[in-house]
Amino acid sequence: MTHPPSGTPRDIIRSGSRRLLPCIATLLVCAVCAQALPFSESASLALQPEFLLFGDSTAIDPNRMLPLGDTQYMDPSHAPRTPWLAARWAQQAAWQPGDSLQLGLWFENRTSSQQDSNPYLALSGSLDWRPQPELLLHTTFSTMVNQQAPAEFPGNWGDVHAGSREAWLQWSRSWFQLRAGRMSLNTGPESGRSLLLSNSTSLDGWRLEVRPGKKADGLWLSAFHYELDTRAQGTHTYARWLTGHRVGWTWANRASLALAEAILYGKEHGGPSWAALNPLQPLHAVQMNGLEANTVFQLSGWWKLNERQLLSGEILVDDLQLDDASRDDQEPDEWAVQLDLRNALPADILLHTGYTRITQRSYNSKFGHQVWLIHERPLAHPLGADADEFRLGLSWKGSARVHPSWSMAVRRQGERTPWVPFDQPWLEPDARLPYSEPFPTGVVQRTVEHTLAVESLWRSWTLRLAWTLPQVRNLDHVPGQDRSDSFVELRIFGGIARLPGSR
């Protein structure tokens, strides 16, 4: 069954325009107040309106967001059904009293054409302070009104909630870098889509990187330790930690290869494992010596085939059964692979192809506190598990003002995701040996998504128009439940006012 979008663009714009008046009034007030702020000569102030024609935000499941490229796109299976119009007025200010302090502020007021959708106000910003050349303090903050709090910041005061996604102190020298606090980390060549640890969420902990050669080339080592959210299993509640380390080598900016190991474990009582905190200690050996944990290995790298081609990839191993002699060893192998190829063609055309495959039981465990989830979101690749995806994209950069692009993604999602409790059917007495499972498993949700976009640059303005056509079969793994939507994203943003003398 297909659900076409309802409403006409004229109705949407007419209804939405009446709701934009509070945004415009707020914008004018902020512009007047900003003129009185004590900005220095190097400060800058820009009023940046942004219009979005998109879908009903109430239909978006934040746990199913897929970061594709540099922008987060929603999972088409949970895409909006009814178009809506939203406007965001972002007042951006950068205050730099000296070389050691930088401050940026953003004010947002968003409204929707939907009668049941509340507008929200948001004040966010960032602060960078460098008291000494080797020290850097970085923090971002966000305060919202009339907006549902993100899963990682459940606390709120009435209709107001606040949180910080980045708040860390960094100490760096020529040969090492130590960062501690709240941060996001991606451990792979593909931004935001690593098989080991993606930057879709923020984690509290520390990260260390060492380059003995003091150069970009050569040997490098890194280690990280993060505290995760608590997770209940039955009547028990476990505190959880994620610890890992990586070692790699880079060859003259032509290729790089890295081997990583990470361990996720939980304890009902006590703190983190001191043995796991040793960056030179094999973590699988810690698990074999009594620490109940889920250990994974990752091999990642990239290679410049020539001046026009860049190949990157990852291989992740969660669990491999080398000996299938007994019934206990019949568990299907848990692994994942990801490959991407970027090819610069003649006429300023960029071709991007990629493939990702994650087997059905990867990142899962019979112990619920060892599953690779945080706030019910994947710690690793946003596909979760029991899925594969083929990507193809074309973009043209021949013009300085107009950049058209087209992309296609074909996804298959099985039923055995990390949210499904781990079972062991191979241990059943009537299970046929050797045991095997199809890929993907169960009723497969199949998605084909096409996106045609064009981005135009004109002075201080940017216009992006994108048309997305997702077609989903067996939605939510229900046979015969199909869905086909077509929605448009229109974004117009740019600076319309600046402080005199700002730059």
PDB file of C-alpha atoms in Angstrom, residues 69 215 232 240 330 433:
ATOM      1  CA  GLY A  69      27.885  12.359   3.614  1.00  0.00           C
ATOM      2  CA  LYS A 215      55.444  14.145  11.477  1.00  0.00           C
ATOM      3  CA  ALA A 232      19.345  -2.565  32.843  1.00  0.00           C
ATOM      4  CA  ARG A 240      29.232   0.525  31.031  1.00  0.00           C
ATOM      5  CA  GLN A 330      27.768 -23.160  15.551  1.00  0.00           C
ATOM      6  CA  LEU A 433      23.924 -28.925  12.061  1.00  0.00           C
TER       7      LEU A 433
END
